[in-house]
PDB file of C-alpha atoms in Angstrom:
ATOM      1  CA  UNK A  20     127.321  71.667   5.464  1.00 60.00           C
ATOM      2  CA  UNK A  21     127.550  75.103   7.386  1.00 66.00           C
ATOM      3  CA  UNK A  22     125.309  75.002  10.647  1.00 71.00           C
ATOM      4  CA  UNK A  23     121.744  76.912  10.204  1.00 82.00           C
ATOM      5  CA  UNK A  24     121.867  80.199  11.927  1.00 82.00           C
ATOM      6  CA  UNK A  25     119.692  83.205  13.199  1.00 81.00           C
ATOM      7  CA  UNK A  26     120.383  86.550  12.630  1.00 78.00           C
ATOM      8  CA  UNK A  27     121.961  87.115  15.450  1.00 79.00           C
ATOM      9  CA  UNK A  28     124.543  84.213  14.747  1.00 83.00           C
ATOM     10  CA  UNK A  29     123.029  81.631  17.011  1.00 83.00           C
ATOM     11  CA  UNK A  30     122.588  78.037  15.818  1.00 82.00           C
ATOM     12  CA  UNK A  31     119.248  77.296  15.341  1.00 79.00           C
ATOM     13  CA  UNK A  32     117.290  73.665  15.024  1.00 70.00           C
ATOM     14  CA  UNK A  33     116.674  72.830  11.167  1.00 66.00           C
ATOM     15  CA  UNK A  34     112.627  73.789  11.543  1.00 62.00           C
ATOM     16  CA  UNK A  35     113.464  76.456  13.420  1.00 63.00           C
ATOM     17  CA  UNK A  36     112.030  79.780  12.116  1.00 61.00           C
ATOM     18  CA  UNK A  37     114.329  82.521  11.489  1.00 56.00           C
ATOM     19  CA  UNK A  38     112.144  85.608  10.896  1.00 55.00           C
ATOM     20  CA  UNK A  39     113.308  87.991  13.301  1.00 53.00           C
ATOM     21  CA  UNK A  40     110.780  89.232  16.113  1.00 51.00           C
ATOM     22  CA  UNK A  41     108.433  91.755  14.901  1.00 46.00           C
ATOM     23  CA  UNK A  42     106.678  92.326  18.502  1.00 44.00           C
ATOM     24  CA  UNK A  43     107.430  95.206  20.564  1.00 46.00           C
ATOM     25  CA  UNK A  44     106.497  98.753  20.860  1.00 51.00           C
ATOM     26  CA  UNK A  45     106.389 101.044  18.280  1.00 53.00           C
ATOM     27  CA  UNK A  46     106.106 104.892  17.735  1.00 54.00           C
ATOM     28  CA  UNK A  47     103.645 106.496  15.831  1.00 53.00           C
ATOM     29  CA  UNK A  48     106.468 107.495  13.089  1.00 54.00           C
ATOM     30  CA  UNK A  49     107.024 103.983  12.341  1.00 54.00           C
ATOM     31  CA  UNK A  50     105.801 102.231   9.021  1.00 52.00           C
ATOM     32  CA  UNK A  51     103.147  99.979   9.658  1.00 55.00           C
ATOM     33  CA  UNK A  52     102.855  96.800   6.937  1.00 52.00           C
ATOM     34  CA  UNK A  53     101.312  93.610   6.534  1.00 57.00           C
ATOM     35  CA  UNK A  54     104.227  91.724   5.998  1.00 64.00           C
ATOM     36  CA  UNK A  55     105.814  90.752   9.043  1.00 64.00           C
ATOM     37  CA  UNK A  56     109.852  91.392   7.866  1.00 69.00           C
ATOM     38  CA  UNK A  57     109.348  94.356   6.154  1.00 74.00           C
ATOM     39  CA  UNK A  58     107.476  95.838   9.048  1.00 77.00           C
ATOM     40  CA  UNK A  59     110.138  94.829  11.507  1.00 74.00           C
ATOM     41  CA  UNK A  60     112.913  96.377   8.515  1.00 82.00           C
ATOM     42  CA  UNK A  61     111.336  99.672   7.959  1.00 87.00           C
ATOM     43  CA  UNK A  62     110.909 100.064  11.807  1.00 87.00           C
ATOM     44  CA  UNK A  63     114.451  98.677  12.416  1.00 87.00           C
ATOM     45  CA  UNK A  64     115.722 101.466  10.013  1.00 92.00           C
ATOM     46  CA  UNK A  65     114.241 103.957  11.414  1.00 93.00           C
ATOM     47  CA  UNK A  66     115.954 103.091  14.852  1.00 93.00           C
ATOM     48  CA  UNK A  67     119.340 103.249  13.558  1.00 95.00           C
ATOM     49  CA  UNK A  68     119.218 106.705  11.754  1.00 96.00           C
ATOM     50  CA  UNK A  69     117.660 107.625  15.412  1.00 95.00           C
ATOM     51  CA  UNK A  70     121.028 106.311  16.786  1.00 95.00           C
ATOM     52  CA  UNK A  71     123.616 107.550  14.506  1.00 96.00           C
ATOM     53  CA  UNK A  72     121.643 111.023  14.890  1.00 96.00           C
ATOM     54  CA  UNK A  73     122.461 110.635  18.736  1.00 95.00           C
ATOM     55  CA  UNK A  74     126.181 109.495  18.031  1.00 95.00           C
ATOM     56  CA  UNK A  75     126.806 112.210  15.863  1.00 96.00           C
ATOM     57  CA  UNK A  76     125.388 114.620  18.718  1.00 96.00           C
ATOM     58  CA  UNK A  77     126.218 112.592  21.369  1.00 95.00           C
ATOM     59  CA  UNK A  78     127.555 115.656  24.477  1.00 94.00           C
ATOM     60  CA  UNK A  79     124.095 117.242  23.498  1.00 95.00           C
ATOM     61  CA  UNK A  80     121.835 113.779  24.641  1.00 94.00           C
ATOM     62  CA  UNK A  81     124.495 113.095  27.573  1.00 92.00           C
ATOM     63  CA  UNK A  82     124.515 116.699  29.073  1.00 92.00           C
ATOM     64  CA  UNK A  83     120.615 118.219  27.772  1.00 92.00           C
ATOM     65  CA  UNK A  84     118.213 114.947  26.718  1.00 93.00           C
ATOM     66  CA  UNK A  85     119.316 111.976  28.835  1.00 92.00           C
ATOM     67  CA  UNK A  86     115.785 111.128  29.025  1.00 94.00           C
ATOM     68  CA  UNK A  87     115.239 110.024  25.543  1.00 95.00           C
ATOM     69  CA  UNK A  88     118.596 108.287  25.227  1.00 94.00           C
ATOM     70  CA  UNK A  89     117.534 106.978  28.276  1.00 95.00           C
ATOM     71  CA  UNK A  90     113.905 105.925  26.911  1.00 94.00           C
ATOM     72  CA  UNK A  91     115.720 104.835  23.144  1.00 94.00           C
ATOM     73  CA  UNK A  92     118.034 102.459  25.103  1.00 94.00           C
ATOM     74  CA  UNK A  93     114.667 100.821  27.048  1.00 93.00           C
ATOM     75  CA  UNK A  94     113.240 100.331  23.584  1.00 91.00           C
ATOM     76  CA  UNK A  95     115.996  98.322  22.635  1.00 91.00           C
ATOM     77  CA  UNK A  96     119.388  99.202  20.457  1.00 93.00           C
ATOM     78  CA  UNK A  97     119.433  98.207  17.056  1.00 93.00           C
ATOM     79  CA  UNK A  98     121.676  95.288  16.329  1.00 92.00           C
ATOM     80  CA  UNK A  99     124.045  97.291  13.815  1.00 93.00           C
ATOM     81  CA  UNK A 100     124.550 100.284  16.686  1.00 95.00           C
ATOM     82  CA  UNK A 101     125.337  98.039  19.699  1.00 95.00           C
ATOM     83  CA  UNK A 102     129.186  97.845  19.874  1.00 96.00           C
ATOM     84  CA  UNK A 103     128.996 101.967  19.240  1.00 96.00           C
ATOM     85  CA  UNK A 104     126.222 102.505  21.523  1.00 96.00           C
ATOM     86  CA  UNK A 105     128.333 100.590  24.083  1.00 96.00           C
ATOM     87  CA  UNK A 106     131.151 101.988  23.843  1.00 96.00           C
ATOM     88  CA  UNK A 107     129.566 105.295  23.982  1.00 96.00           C
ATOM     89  CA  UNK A 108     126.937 104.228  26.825  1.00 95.00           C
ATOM     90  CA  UNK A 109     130.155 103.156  29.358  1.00 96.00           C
ATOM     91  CA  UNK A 110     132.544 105.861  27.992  1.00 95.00           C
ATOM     92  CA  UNK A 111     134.657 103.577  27.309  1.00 96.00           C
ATOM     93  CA  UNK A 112     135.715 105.165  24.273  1.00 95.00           C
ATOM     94  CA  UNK A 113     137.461 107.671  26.200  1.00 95.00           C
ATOM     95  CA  UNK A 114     139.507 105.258  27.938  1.00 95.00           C
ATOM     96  CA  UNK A 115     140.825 103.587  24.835  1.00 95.00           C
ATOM     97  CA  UNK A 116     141.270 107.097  23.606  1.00 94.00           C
ATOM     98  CA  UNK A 117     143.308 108.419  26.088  1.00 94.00           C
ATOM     99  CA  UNK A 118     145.222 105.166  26.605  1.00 95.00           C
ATOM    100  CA  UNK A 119     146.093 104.168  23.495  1.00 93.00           C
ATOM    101  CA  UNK A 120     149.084 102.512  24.577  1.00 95.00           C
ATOM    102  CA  UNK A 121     147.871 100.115  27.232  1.00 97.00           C
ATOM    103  CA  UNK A 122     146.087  97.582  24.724  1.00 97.00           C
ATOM    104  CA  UNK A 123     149.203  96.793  22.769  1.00 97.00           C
ATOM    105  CA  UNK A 124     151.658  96.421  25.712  1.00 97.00           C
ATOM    106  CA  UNK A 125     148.963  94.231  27.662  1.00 97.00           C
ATOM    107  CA  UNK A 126     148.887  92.180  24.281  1.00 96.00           C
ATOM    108  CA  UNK A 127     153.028  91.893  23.845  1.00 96.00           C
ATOM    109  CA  UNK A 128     153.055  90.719  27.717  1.00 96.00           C
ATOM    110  CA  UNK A 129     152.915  86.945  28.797  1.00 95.00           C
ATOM    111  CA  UNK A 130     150.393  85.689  31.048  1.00 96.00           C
ATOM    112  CA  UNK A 131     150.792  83.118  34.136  1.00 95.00           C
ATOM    113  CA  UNK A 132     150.423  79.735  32.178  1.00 95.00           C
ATOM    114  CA  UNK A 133     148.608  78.400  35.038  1.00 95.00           C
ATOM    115  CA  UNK A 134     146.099  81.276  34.569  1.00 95.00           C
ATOM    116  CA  UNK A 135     146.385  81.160  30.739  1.00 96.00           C
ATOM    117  CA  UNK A 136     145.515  77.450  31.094  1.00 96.00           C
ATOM    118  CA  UNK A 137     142.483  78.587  33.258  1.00 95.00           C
ATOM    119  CA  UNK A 138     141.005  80.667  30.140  1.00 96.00           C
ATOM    120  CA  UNK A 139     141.780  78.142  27.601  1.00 95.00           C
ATOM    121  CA  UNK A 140     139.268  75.693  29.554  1.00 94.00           C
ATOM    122  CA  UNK A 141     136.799  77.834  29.747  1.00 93.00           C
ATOM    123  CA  UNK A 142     136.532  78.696  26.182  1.00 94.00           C
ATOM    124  CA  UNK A 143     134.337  75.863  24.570  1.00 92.00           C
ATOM    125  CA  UNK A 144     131.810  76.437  27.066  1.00 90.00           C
ATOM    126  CA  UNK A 145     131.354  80.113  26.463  1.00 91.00           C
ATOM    127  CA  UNK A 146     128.882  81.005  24.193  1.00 88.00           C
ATOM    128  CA  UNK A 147     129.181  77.444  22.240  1.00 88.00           C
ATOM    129  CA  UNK A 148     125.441  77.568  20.708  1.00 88.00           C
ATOM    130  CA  UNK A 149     127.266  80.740  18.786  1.00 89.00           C
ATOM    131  CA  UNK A 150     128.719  80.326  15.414  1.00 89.00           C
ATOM    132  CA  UNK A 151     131.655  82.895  16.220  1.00 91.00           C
ATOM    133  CA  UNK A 152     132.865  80.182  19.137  1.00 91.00           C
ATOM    134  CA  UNK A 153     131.861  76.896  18.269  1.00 88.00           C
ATOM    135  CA  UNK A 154     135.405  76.122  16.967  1.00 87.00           C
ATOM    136  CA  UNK A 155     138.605  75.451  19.191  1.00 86.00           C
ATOM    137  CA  UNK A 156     140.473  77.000  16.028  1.00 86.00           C
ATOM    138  CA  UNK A 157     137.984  79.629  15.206  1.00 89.00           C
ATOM    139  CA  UNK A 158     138.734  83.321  15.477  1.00 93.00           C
ATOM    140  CA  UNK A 159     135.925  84.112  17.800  1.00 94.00           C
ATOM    141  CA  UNK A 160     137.695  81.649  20.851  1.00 95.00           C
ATOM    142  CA  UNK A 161     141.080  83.682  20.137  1.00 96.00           C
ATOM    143  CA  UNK A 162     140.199  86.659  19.856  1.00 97.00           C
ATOM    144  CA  UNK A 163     138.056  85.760  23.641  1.00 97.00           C
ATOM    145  CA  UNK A 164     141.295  84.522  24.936  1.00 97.00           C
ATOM    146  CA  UNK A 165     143.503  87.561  23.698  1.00 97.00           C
ATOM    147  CA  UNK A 166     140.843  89.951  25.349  1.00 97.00           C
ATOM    148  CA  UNK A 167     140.863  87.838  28.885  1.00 97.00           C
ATOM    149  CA  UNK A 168     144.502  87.829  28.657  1.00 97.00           C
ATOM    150  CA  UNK A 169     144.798  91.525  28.242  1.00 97.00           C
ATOM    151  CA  UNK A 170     142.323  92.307  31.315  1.00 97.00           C
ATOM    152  CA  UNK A 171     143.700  89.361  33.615  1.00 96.00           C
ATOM    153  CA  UNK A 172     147.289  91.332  33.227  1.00 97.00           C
ATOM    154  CA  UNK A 173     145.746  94.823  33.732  1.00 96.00           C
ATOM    155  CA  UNK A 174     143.635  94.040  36.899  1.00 94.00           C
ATOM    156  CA  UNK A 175     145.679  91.718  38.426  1.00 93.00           C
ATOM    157  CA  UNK A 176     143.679  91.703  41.908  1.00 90.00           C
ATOM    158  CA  UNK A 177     140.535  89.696  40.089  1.00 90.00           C
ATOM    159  CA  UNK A 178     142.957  88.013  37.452  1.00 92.00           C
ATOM    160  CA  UNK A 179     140.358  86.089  35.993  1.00 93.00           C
ATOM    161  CA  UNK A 180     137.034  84.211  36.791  1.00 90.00           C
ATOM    162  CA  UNK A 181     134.773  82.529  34.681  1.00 88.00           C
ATOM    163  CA  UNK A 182     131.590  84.678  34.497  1.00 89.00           C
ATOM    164  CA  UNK A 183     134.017  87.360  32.711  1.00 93.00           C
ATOM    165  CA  UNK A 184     134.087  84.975  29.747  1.00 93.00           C
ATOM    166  CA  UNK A 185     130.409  85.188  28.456  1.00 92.00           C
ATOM    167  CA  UNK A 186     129.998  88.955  29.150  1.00 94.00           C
ATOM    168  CA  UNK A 187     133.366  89.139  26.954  1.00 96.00           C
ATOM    169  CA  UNK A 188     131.907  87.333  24.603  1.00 95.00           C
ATOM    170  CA  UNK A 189     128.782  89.048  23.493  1.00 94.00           C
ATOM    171  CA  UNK A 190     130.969  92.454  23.539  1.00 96.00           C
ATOM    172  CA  UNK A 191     133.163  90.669  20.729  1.00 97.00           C
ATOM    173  CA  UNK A 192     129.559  89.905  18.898  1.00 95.00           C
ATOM    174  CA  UNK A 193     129.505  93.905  18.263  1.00 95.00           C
ATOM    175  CA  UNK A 194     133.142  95.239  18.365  1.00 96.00           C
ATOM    176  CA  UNK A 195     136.507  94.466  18.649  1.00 97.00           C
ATOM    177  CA  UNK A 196     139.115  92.970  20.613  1.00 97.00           C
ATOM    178  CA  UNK A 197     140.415  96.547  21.759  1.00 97.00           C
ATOM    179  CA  UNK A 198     136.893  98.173  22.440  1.00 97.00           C
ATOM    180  CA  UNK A 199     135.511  94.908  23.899  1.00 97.00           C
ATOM    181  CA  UNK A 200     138.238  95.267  26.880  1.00 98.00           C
ATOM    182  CA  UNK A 201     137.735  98.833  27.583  1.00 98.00           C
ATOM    183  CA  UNK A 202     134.343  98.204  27.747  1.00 97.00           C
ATOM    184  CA  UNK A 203     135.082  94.912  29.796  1.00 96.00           C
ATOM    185  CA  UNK A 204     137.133  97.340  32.348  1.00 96.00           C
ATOM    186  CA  UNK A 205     134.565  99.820  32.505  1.00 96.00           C
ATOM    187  CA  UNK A 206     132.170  97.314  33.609  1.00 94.00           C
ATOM    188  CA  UNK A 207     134.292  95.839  36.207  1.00 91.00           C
ATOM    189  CA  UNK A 208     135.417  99.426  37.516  1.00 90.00           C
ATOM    190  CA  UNK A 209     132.146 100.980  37.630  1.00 91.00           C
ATOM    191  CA  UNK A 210     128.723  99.310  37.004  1.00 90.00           C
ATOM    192  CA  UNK A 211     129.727  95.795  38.961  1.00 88.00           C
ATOM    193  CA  UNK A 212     132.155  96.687  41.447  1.00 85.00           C
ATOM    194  CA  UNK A 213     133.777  94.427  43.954  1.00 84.00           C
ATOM    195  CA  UNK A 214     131.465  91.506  42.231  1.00 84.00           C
ATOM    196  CA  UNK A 215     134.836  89.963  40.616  1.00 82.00           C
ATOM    197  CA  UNK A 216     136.504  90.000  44.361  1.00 78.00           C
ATOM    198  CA  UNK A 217     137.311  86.984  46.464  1.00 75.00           C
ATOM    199  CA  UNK A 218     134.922  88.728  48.800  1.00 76.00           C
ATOM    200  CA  UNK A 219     131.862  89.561  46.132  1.00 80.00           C
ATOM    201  CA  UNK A 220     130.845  92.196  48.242  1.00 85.00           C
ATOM    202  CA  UNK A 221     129.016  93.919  45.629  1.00 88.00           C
ATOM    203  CA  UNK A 222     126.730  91.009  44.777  1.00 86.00           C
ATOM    204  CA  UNK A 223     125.602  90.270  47.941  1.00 89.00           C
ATOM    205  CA  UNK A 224     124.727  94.092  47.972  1.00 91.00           C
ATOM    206  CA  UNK A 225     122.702  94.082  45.138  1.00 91.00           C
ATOM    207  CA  UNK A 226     121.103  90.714  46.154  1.00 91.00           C
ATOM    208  CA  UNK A 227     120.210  92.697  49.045  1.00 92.00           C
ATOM    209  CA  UNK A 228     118.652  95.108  47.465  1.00 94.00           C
ATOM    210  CA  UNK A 229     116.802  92.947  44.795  1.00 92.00           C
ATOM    211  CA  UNK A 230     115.620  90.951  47.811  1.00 94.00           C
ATOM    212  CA  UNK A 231     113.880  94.432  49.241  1.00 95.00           C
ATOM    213  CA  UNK A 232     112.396  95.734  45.835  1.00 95.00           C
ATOM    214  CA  UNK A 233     110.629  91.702  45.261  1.00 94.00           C
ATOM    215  CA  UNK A 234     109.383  92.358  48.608  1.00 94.00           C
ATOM    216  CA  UNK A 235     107.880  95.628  48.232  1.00 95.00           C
ATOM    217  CA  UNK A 236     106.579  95.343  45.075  1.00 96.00           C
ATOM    218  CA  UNK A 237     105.905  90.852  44.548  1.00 95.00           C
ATOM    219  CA  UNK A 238     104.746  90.652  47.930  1.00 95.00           C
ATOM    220  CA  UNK A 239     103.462  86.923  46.797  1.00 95.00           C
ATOM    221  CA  UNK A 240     106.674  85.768  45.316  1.00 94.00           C
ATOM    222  CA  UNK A 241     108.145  86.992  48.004  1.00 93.00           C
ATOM    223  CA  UNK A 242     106.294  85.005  50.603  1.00 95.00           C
ATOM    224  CA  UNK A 243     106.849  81.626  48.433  1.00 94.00           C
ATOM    225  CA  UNK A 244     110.819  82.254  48.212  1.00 92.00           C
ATOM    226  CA  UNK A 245     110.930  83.223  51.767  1.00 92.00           C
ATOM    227  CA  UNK A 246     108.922  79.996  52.469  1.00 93.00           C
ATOM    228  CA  UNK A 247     111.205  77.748  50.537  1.00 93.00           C
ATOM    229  CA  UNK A 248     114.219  79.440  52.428  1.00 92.00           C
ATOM    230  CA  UNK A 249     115.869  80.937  48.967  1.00 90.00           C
ATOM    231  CA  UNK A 250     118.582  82.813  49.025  1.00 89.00           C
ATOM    232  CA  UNK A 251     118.662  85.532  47.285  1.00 89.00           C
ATOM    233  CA  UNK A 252     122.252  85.419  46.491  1.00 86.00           C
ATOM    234  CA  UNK A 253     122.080  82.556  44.805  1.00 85.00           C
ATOM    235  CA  UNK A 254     119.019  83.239  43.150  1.00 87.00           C
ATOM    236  CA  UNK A 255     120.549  86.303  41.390  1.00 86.00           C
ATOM    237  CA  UNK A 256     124.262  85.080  40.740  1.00 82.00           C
ATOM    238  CA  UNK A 257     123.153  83.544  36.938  1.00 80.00           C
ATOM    239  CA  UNK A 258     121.884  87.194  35.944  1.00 86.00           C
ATOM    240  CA  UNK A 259     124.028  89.350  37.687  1.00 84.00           C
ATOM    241  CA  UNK A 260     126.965  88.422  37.456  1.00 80.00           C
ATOM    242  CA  UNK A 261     126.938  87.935  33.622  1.00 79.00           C
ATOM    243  CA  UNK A 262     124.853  90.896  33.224  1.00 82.00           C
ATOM    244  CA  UNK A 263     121.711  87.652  31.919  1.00 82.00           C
ATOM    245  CA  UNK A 264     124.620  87.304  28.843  1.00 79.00           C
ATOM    246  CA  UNK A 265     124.226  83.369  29.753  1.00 72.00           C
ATOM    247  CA  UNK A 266     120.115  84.005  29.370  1.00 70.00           C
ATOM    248  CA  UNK A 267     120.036  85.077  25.540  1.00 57.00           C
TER     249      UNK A 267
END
């Protein structure tokens, strides 16, 4: 018997409910009904001709309305427009567009089997409450190593470590193997730089700052972390590094 899943994919507990949330804000144009899934329908319907409306016009919301992509992407991205919205979000679309030959020459290459092997353990533990990756033989855990692969031989200063895996794998949830590495690079190259290094330099940064912002503005959770001697480094590493991918 096939596991019991959400709609997101997720294996869920037999009693489990799987009516999708239906809390969260909601604009005035919005449908309004007294049944729960059809509100949460209508309203998620409405979101997604919002988005393809901003894909199709996409150089007008970057260069003249960031604010409302910026304010649409707060509300929360439909499920159906992530992998686009991505793609378009990190401009990583131009990179696999201007580089179209880079994907397929990564993929013909062989990697280190020592780092191959490295991957490969890692797989069953990323992800593994997903139905895409709950199989050794299933297509979601090769097409996670094939993307790995393809960015441990394009960046070979970080090769690979093992908080790339999950973030890999909810890309792969919304798009494929090509886009998800683009995307993967453009994340590495520009929103968490030097946080793959031996060094991490750029997560003791941010810990830094996140340290300065929870004092100024929790002054009391502050004080009790400071008390028990936390470090902030460490208290950050699960979310930051995997971008809260092992939080869903």
């Amino acid at each position: 018997m096939a596991p019991k899943v959400d709609q997101y994919g997720f294996v869920v507990a037999s009693n489990q409910s799987l009516h999708p949330e239906t809390s969260g804000d909601r604009t005035n144009d919005e449908p309004r009904s007294t049944n729960p899934s059809e509100e949460y329908g209508a309203r998620n319907r409405i979101r997604e001709m919002k988005w393809i409306d901003m894909f199709n016009r996409w150089d007008f919301f970057i260069e003249k309305n960031q604010r409302k992509l910026r304010d649409r992407c707060r509300k929360g991205i439909p499920q159906s427009c992530r992998g686009r919205a991505w793609l378009k979000l990190t401009s990583a679309f131009k990179l696999q567009q201007h580089r179209k030959h880079v994907y397929p020459i990564l993929l013909s290459r062989t990697l280190d089997p020592k780092l191959a092997d490295e991957i490969k353990r890692d797989l069953h533990r990323t992800l593994p409450q997903h139905s895409m990756f709950t199989s050794s033989s299933g297509i979601g855990q090769k097409k996670l190593f094939e993307v790995l692969k393809c960015y441990a031989l394009y960046n070979p200063k970080v090769g690979y470590c093992q908080v790339l895996s999950p973030i890999t794998a909810v890309l792969l949830l919304y798009m494929d193997c090509e886009e998800a590495f683009w995307v993967l690079v453009r994340i590495s190259d520009v929103y968490l730089v030097e946080y793959f290094d031996e060094g991490m330099r750029g997560i003791q940064i941010d810990s830094l700052i996140f340290r300065e912002l929870c004092k100024k503005f929790l002054p009391k959770h502050y004080a009790i972390l400071s008390k028990c001697q936390i470090d902030f480094v460490v208290l950050v590493q699960k979310w930051f590094f995997c971008i809260f991918s092992r939080t869903l």
